[in-house]
Short mmCIF file of C-alpha atoms in Angstrom, two decimals:
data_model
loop_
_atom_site.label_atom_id
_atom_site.label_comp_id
_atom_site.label_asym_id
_atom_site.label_seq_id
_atom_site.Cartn_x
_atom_site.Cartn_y
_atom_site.Cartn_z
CA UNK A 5 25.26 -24.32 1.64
CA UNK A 6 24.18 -21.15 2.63
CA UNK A 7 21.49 -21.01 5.14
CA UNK A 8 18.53 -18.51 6.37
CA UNK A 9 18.64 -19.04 9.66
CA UNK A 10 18.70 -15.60 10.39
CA UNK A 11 15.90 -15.03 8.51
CA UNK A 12 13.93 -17.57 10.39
CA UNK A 13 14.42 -16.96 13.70
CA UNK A 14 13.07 -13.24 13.12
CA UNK A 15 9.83 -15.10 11.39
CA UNK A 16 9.10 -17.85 13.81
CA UNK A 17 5.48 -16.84 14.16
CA UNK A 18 4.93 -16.96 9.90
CA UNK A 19 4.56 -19.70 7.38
CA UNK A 20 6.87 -22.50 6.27
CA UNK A 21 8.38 -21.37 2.82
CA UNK A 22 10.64 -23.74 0.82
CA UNK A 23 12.73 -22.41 -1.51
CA UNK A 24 15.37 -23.29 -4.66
CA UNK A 25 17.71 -20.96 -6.32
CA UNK A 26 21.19 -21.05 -7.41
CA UNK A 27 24.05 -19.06 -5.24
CA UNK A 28 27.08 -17.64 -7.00
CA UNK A 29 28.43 -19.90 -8.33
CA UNK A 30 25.43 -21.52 -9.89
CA UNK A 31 25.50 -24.12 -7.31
CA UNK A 32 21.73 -25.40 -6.69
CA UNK A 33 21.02 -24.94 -3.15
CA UNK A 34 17.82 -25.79 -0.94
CA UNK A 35 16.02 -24.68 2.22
CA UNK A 36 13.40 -23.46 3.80
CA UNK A 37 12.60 -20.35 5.96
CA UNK A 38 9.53 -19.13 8.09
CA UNK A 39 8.46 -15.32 7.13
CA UNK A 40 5.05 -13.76 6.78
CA UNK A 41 4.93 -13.90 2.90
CA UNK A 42 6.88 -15.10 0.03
CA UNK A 43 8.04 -11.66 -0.65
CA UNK A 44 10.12 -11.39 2.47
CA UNK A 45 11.73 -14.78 1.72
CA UNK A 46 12.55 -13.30 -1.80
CA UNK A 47 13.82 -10.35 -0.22
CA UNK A 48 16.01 -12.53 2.30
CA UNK A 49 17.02 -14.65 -0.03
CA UNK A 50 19.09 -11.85 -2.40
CA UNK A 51 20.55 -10.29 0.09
CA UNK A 52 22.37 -13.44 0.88
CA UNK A 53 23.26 -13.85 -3.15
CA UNK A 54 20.84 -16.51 -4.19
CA UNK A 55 19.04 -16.31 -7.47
CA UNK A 56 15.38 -17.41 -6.32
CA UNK A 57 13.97 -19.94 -8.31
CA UNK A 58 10.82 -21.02 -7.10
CA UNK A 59 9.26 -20.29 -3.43
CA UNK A 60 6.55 -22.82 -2.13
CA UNK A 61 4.26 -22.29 1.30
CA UNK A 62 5.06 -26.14 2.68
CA UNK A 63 1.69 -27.53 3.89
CA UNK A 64 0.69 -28.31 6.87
CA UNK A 65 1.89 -31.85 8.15
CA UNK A 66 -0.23 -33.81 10.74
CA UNK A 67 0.64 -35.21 14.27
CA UNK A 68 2.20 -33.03 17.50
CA UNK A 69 4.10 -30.44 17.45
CA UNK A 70 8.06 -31.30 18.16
CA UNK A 71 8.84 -30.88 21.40
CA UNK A 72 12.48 -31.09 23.70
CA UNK A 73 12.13 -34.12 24.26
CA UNK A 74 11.38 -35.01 20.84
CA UNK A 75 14.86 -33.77 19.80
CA UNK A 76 16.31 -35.36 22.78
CA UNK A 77 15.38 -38.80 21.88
CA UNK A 78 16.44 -38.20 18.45
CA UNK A 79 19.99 -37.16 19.34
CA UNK A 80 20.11 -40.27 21.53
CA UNK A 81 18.97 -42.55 18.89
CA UNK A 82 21.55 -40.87 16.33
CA UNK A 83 24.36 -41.36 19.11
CA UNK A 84 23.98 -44.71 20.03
CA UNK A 85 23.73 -46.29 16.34
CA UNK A 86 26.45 -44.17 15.27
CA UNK A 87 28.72 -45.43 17.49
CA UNK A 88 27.23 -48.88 16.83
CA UNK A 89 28.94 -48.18 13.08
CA UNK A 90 25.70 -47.30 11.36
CA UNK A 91 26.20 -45.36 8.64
CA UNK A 92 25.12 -41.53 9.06
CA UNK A 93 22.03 -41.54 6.32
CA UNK A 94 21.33 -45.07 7.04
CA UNK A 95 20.86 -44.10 10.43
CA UNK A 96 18.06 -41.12 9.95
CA UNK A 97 16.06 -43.46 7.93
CA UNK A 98 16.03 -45.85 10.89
CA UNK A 99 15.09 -43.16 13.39
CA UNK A 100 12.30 -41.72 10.64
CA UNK A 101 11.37 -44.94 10.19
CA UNK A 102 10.54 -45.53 14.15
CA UNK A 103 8.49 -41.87 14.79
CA UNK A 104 5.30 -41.86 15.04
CA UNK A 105 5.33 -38.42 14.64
CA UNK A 106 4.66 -37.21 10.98
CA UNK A 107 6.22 -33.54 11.88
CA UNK A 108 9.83 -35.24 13.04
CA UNK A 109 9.79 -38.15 10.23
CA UNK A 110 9.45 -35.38 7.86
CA UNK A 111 12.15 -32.68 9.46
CA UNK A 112 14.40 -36.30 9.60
CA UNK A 113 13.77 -37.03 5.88
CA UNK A 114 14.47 -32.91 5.09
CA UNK A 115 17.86 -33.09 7.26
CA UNK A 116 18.60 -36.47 5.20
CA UNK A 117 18.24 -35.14 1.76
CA UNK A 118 20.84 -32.47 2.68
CA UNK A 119 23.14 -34.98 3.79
CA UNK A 120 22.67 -36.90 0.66
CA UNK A 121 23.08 -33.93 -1.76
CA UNK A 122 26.79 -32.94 0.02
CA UNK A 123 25.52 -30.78 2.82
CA UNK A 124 27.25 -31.07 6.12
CA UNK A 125 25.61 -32.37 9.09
CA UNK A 126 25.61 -29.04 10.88
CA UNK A 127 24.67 -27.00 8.46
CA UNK A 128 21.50 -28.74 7.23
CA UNK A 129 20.63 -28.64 10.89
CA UNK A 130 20.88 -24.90 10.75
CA UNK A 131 18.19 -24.68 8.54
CA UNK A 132 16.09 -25.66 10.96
CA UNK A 133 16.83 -22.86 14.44
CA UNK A 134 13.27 -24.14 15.70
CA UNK A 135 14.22 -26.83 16.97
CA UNK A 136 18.08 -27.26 16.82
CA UNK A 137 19.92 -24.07 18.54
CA UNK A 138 23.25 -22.88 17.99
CA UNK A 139 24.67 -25.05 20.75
CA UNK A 140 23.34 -27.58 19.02
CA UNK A 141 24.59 -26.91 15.73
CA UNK A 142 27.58 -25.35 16.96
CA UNK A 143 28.66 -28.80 18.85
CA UNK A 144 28.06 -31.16 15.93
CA UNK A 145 30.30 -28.50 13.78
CA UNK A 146 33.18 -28.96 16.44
CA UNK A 147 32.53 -32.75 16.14
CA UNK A 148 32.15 -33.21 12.30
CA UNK A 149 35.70 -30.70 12.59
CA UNK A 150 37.32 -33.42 15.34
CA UNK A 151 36.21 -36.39 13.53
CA UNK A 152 34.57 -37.24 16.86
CA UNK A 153 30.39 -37.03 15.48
CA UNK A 154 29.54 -39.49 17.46
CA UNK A 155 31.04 -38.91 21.10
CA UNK A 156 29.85 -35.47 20.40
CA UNK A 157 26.07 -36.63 19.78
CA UNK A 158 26.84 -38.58 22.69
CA UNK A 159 27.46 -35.72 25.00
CA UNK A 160 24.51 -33.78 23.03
CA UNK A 161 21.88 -36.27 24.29
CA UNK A 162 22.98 -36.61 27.71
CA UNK A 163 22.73 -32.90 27.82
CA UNK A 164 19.77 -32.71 26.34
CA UNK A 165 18.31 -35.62 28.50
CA UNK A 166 19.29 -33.86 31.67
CA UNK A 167 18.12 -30.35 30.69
CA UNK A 168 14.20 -31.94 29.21
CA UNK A 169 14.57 -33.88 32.82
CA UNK A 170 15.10 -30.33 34.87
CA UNK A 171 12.55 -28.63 32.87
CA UNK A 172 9.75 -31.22 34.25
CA UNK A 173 11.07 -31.32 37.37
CA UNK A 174 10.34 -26.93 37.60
CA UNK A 175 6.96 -27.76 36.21
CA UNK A 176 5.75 -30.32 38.11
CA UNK A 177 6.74 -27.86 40.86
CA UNK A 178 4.36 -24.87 40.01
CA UNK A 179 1.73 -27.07 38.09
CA UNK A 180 0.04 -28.60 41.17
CA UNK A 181 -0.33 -25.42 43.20
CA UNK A 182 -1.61 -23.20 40.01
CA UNK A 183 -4.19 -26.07 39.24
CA UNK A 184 -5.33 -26.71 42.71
CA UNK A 185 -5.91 -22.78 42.65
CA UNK A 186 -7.52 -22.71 39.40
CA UNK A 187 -10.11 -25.28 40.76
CA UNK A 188 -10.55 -23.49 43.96
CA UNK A 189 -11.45 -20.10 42.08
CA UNK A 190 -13.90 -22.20 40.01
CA UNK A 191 -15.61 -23.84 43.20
CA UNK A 192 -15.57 -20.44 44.59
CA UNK A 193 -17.46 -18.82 41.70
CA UNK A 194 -19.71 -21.53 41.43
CA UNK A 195 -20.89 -21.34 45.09
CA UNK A 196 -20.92 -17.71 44.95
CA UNK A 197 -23.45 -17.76 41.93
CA UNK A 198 -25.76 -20.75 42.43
CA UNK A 199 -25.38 -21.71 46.15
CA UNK A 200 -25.28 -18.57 48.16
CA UNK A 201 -28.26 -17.30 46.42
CA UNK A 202 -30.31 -20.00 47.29
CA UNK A 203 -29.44 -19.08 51.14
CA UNK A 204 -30.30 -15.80 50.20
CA UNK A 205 -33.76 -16.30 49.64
CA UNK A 206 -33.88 -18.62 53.34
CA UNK A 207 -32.88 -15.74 54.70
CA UNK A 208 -34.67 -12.92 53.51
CA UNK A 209 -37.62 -14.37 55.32
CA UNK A 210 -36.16 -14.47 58.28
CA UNK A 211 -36.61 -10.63 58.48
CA UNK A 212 -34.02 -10.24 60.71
CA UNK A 213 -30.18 -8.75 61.35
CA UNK A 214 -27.89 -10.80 59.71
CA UNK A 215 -24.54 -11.30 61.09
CA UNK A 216 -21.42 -9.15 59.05
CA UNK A 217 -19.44 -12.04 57.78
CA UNK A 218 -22.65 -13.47 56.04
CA UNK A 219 -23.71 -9.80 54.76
CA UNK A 220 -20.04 -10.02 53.11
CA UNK A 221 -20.77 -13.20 51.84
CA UNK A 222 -23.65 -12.24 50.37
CA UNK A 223 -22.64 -9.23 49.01
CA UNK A 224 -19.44 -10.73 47.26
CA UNK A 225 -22.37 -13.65 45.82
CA UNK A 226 -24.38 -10.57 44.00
CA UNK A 227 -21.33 -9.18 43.01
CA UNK A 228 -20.14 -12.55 41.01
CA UNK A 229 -23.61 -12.67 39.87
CA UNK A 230 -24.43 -9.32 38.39
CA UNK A 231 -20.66 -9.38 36.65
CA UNK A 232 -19.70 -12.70 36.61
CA UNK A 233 -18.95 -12.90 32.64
CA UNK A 234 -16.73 -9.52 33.29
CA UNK A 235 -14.63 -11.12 35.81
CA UNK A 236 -13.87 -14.40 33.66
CA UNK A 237 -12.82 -12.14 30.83
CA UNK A 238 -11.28 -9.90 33.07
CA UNK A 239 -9.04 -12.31 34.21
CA UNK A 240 -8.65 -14.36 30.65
CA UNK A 241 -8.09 -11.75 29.02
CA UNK A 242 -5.09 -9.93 31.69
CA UNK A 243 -3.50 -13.54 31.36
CA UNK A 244 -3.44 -13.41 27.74
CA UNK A 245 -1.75 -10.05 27.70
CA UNK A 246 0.38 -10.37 30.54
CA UNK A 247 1.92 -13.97 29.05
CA UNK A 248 2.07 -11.99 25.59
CA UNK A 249 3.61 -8.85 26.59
CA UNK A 250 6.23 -11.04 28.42
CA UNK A 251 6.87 -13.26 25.95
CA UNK A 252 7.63 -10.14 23.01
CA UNK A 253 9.30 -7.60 25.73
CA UNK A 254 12.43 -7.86 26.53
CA UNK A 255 11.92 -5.17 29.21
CA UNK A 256 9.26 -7.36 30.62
CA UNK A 257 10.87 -10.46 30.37
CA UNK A 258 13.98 -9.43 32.46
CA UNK A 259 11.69 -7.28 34.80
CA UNK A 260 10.00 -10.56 35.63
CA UNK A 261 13.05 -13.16 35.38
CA UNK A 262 14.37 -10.91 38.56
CA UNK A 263 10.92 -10.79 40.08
CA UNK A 264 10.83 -14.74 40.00
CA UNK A 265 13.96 -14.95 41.60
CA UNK A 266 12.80 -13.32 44.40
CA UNK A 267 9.87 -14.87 44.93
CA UNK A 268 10.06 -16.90 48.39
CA UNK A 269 10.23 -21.01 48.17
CA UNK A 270 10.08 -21.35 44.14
CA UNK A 271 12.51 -18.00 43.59
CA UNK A 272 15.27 -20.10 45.26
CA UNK A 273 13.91 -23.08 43.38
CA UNK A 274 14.33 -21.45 39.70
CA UNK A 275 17.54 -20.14 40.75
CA UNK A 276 19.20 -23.65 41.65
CA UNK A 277 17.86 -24.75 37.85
CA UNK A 278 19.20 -21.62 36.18
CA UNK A 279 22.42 -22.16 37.66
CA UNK A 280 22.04 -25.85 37.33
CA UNK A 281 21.59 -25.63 33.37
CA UNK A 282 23.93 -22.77 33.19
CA UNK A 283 27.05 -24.73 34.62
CA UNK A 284 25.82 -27.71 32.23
CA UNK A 285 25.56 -25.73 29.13
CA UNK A 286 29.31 -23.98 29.46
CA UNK A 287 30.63 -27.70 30.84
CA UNK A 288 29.01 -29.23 27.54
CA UNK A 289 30.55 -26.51 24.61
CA UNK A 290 33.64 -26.08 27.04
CA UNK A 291 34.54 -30.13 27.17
CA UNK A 292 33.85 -29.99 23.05
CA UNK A 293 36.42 -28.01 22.26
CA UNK A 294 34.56 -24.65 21.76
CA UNK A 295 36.81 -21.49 22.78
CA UNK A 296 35.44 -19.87 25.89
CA UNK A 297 34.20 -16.77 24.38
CA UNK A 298 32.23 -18.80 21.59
CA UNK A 299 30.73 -21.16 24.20
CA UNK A 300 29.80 -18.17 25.94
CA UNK A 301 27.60 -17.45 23.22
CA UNK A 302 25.14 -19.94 24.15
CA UNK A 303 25.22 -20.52 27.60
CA UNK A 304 23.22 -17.25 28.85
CA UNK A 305 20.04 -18.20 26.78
CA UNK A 306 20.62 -21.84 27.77
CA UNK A 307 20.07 -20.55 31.50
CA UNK A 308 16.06 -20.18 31.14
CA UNK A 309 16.37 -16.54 32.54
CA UNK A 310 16.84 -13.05 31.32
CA UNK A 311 18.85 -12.57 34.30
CA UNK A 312 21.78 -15.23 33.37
CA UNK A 313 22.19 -14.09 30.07
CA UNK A 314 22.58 -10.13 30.56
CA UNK A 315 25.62 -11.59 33.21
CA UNK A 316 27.00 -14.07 30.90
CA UNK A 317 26.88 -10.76 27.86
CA UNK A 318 28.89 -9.04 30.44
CA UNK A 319 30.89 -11.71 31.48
CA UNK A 320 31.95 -12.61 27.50
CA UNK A 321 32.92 -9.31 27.13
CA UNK A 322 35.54 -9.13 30.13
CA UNK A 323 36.58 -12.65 29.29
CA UNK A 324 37.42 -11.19 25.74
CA UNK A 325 39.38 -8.61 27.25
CA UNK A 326 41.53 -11.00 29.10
CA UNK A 327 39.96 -11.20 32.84
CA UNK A 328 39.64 -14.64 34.04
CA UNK A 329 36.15 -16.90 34.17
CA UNK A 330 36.16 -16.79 37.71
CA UNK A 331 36.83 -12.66 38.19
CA UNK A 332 34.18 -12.01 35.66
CA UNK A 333 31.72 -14.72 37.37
CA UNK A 334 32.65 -13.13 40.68
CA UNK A 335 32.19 -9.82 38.86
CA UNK A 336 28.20 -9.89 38.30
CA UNK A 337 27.73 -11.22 42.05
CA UNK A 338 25.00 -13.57 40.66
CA UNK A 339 27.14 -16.95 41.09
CA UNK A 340 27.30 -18.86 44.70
CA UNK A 341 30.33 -19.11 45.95
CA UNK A 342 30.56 -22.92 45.57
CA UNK A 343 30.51 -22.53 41.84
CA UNK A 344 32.74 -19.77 41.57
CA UNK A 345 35.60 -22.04 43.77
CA UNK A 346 35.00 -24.97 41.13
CA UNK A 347 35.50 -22.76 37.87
CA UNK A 348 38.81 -21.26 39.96
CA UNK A 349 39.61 -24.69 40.56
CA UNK A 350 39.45 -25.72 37.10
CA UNK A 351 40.76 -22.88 35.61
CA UNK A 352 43.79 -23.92 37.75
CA UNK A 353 44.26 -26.98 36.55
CA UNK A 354 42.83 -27.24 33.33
CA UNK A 355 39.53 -29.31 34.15
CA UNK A 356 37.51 -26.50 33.85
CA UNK A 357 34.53 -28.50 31.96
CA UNK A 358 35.27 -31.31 34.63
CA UNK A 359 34.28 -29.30 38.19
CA UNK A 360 31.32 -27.03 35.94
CA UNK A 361 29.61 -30.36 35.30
CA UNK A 362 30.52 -31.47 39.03
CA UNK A 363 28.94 -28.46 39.79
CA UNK A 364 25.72 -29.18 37.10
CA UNK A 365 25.26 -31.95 39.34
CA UNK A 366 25.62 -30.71 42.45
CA UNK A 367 22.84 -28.35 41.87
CA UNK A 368 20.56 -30.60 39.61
CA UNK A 369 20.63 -32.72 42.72
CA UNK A 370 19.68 -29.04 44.84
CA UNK A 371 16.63 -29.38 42.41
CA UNK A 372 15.67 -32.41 43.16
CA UNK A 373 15.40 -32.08 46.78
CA UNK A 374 13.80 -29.02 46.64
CA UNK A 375 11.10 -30.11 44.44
CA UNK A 376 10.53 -32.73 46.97
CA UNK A 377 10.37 -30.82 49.79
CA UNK A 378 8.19 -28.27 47.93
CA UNK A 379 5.44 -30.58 46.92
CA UNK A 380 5.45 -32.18 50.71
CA UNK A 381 5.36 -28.38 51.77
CA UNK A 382 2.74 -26.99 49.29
CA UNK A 383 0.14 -29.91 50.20
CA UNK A 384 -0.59 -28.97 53.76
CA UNK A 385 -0.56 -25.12 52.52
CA UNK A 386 -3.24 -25.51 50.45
CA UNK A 387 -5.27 -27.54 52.55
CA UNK A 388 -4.54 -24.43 54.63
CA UNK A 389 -6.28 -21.93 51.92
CA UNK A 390 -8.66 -23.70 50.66
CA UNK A 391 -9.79 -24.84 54.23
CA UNK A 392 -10.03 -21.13 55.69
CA UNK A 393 -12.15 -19.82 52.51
CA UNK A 394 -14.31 -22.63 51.86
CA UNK A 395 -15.16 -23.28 55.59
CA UNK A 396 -15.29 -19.24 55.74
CA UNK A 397 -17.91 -19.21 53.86
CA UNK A 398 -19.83 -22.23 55.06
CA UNK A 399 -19.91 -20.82 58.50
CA UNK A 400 -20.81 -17.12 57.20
CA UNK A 401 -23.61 -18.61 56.07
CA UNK A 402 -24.75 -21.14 59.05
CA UNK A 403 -24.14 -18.36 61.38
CA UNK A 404 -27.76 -16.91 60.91
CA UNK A 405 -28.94 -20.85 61.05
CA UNK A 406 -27.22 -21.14 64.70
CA UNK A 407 -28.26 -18.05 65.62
CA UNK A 408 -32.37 -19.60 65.34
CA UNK A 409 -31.05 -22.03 66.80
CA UNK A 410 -30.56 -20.27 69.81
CA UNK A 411 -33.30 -18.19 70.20
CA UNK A 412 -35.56 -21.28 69.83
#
């Protein structure tokens, strides 16, 4: 069945169209596609060679959005009753059956009906790129190809379970330190526009010299008072550009990929997880029986970071041309050295997807420790900060107090 996948990933931000037509043969084929209107599903549609028959904007469907993890369990669930002997269709009613999610029990009924009406398993998953990538689809081809679905699923979920598991390790990382911030800007603001004020007025009839840290105070307090709604939407507002111009520039996005990678403490810490998942992914599609070349494909975006996959584009291309994994890895000098004597090592001997997932774990373990050390690090920091500005600007302001104090 053919399949506008294409089509969908460029339209991720429309609506959810399903459509029916007929392809060349007259065969009746299904789908559905996100676009901006019906007209560019139309459009989509005949250049593939499919006689539209009706197009329908699919409502909206309560409950949470699918996440990672959502797909993660699934594949696990899939795995582990397949192997069991479950039939395939038997086994997505079960797992439809058990959501409590509305969104996933319908995608799971959608991906059934496929099934049911002939359609392989990978490519009514392809009908779907938002939440099952072409590793994904690519390794359950190679599988339903092998006659090996289920170890396949198998080695899907524990992927997927490891790669959802270093994902919340990176954010529980930088989530503490950007909240604790967030609520130390807000205290900040607050005592700069309702507290200092207040000793403002004490002050003032004093009718004396005030000391220069308090003037500061003071004048940074009128400041946040005459503008305060222009430095809220200020800042809102540069965060909502900033995230939006980096999520739709490419230029951006690999401008700050490297930038992050540099960054002292959590540069080192997204590095170890890029390589970490990057190892993983080419271990996984490698060990599956995808060509080098093709599991190439999908290991650079896999990586989390624009900076992996412009090295992995260049490293497909000399591995195309004959160079070996290791030259071309050694090539973009973005690779420790550790990994790069592994993938020799199993180049050598043939266990190349063996010593790449040694490696995975080597540095998922990298992660781990480093995430512990960070947060045991970060706490005492930021005690640090907000210590020296909070108590800066309690003592800015007792400093006229003490001075009385003294003259009395």
């Amino acid at each position: 069945m053919a399949t506008a996948s294409a089509a969908a990933k460029r339209g991720e931000q429309g609506h959810l169209f399903e459509w029916e037509g007929k392809d060349r043969n007259g065969k009746i084929m299904r789908g559905e596609m996100r676009a901006a209107t019906e007209a560019v599903v139309s459009v989509a549609l005949r250049r593939q060679g499919i006689v539209v028959g009706k197009i329908k904007k699919q409502r909206k469907v309560g409950g949470k959005p699918i996440k990672q993890k959502d797909i993660a369990v699934f594949t696990r669930q899939l795995a582990t009753m397949m192997r069991a002997g479950v039939p395939l269709l038997q086994s997505f009613d079960i797992v439809a059956r058990g959501s409590t999610n509305p969104r996933l029990t319908k995608l799971l009924n959608d991906i059934r009906l496929d099934v049911e009406s002939g359609t392989s398993l990978s490519t009514a998953f392809r009908k779907h790129p938002i939440y099952f990538d072409a590793l994904y689809c690519n390794l359950v081809e190679a599988g339903e190809a092998a006659g090996i679905l289920e170890s396949l699923l198998d080695r899907l979920a524990i992927y997927q379970e490891k790669t959802v598991a270093l994902k919340n390790k990176i954010k529980s990382a930088l989530t503490y330190p950007i909240a604790v911030l967030i609520v130390a800007f807000v205290v900040v603001a607050v005592i700069m526009i309702f507290v200092i004020p207040a000793f403002k007025e004490v002050f003032t009839s004093f009718g004396a010299d005030l000391p220069a840290p308090t003037l500061f105070v003071m004048g940074m307090s009128e400041f946040f008072v005459a503008y305060w709604y222009l430095i809220f939407g200020s800042i809102g507002l540069g965060l909502y550009f900033f995230f939006q111009t980096w999520k739709r520039s490419e230029k951006m996005q690999k401008a700050m990929d490297r930038l992050l990678l540099k960054i002292p403490v959590f540069g080192d810490l997204l590095y170890k997880s890029a390589v970490a998942r990057w190892t993983r992914t080419l271990s996984t599609m490698f060990a599956a029986g995808v060509p080098l070349v093709e599991a190439l494909d999908s290991v650079g975006g896999a990586s989390g970071n624009a900076v992996f996959a412009e090295a992995t584009e260049q490293i497909q291309r000399e591995v195309s041309t004959g160079t070996a994994l290791t030259a071309a890895m050694q090539g973009s000098g973005l690779f420790p050295v550790m990994v790069m004597q592994m993938s020799s090592i199993g180049e050598e001997s043939g266990s190349l997807d063996h010593m790449l997932g040694k490696a995975a774990d080597f540095y998922e373990d990298e992660v781990d420790e480093a995430v512990a050390a960070l947060s045991s690090l970060m706490e005492p920091f930021i005690i640090v900060i907000l210590g020296t500005i909070i108590g800066g600007i309690v003592v800015s302001m007792y400093l006229p107090i003490f001075k009385i104090g003294q003259v009395v």
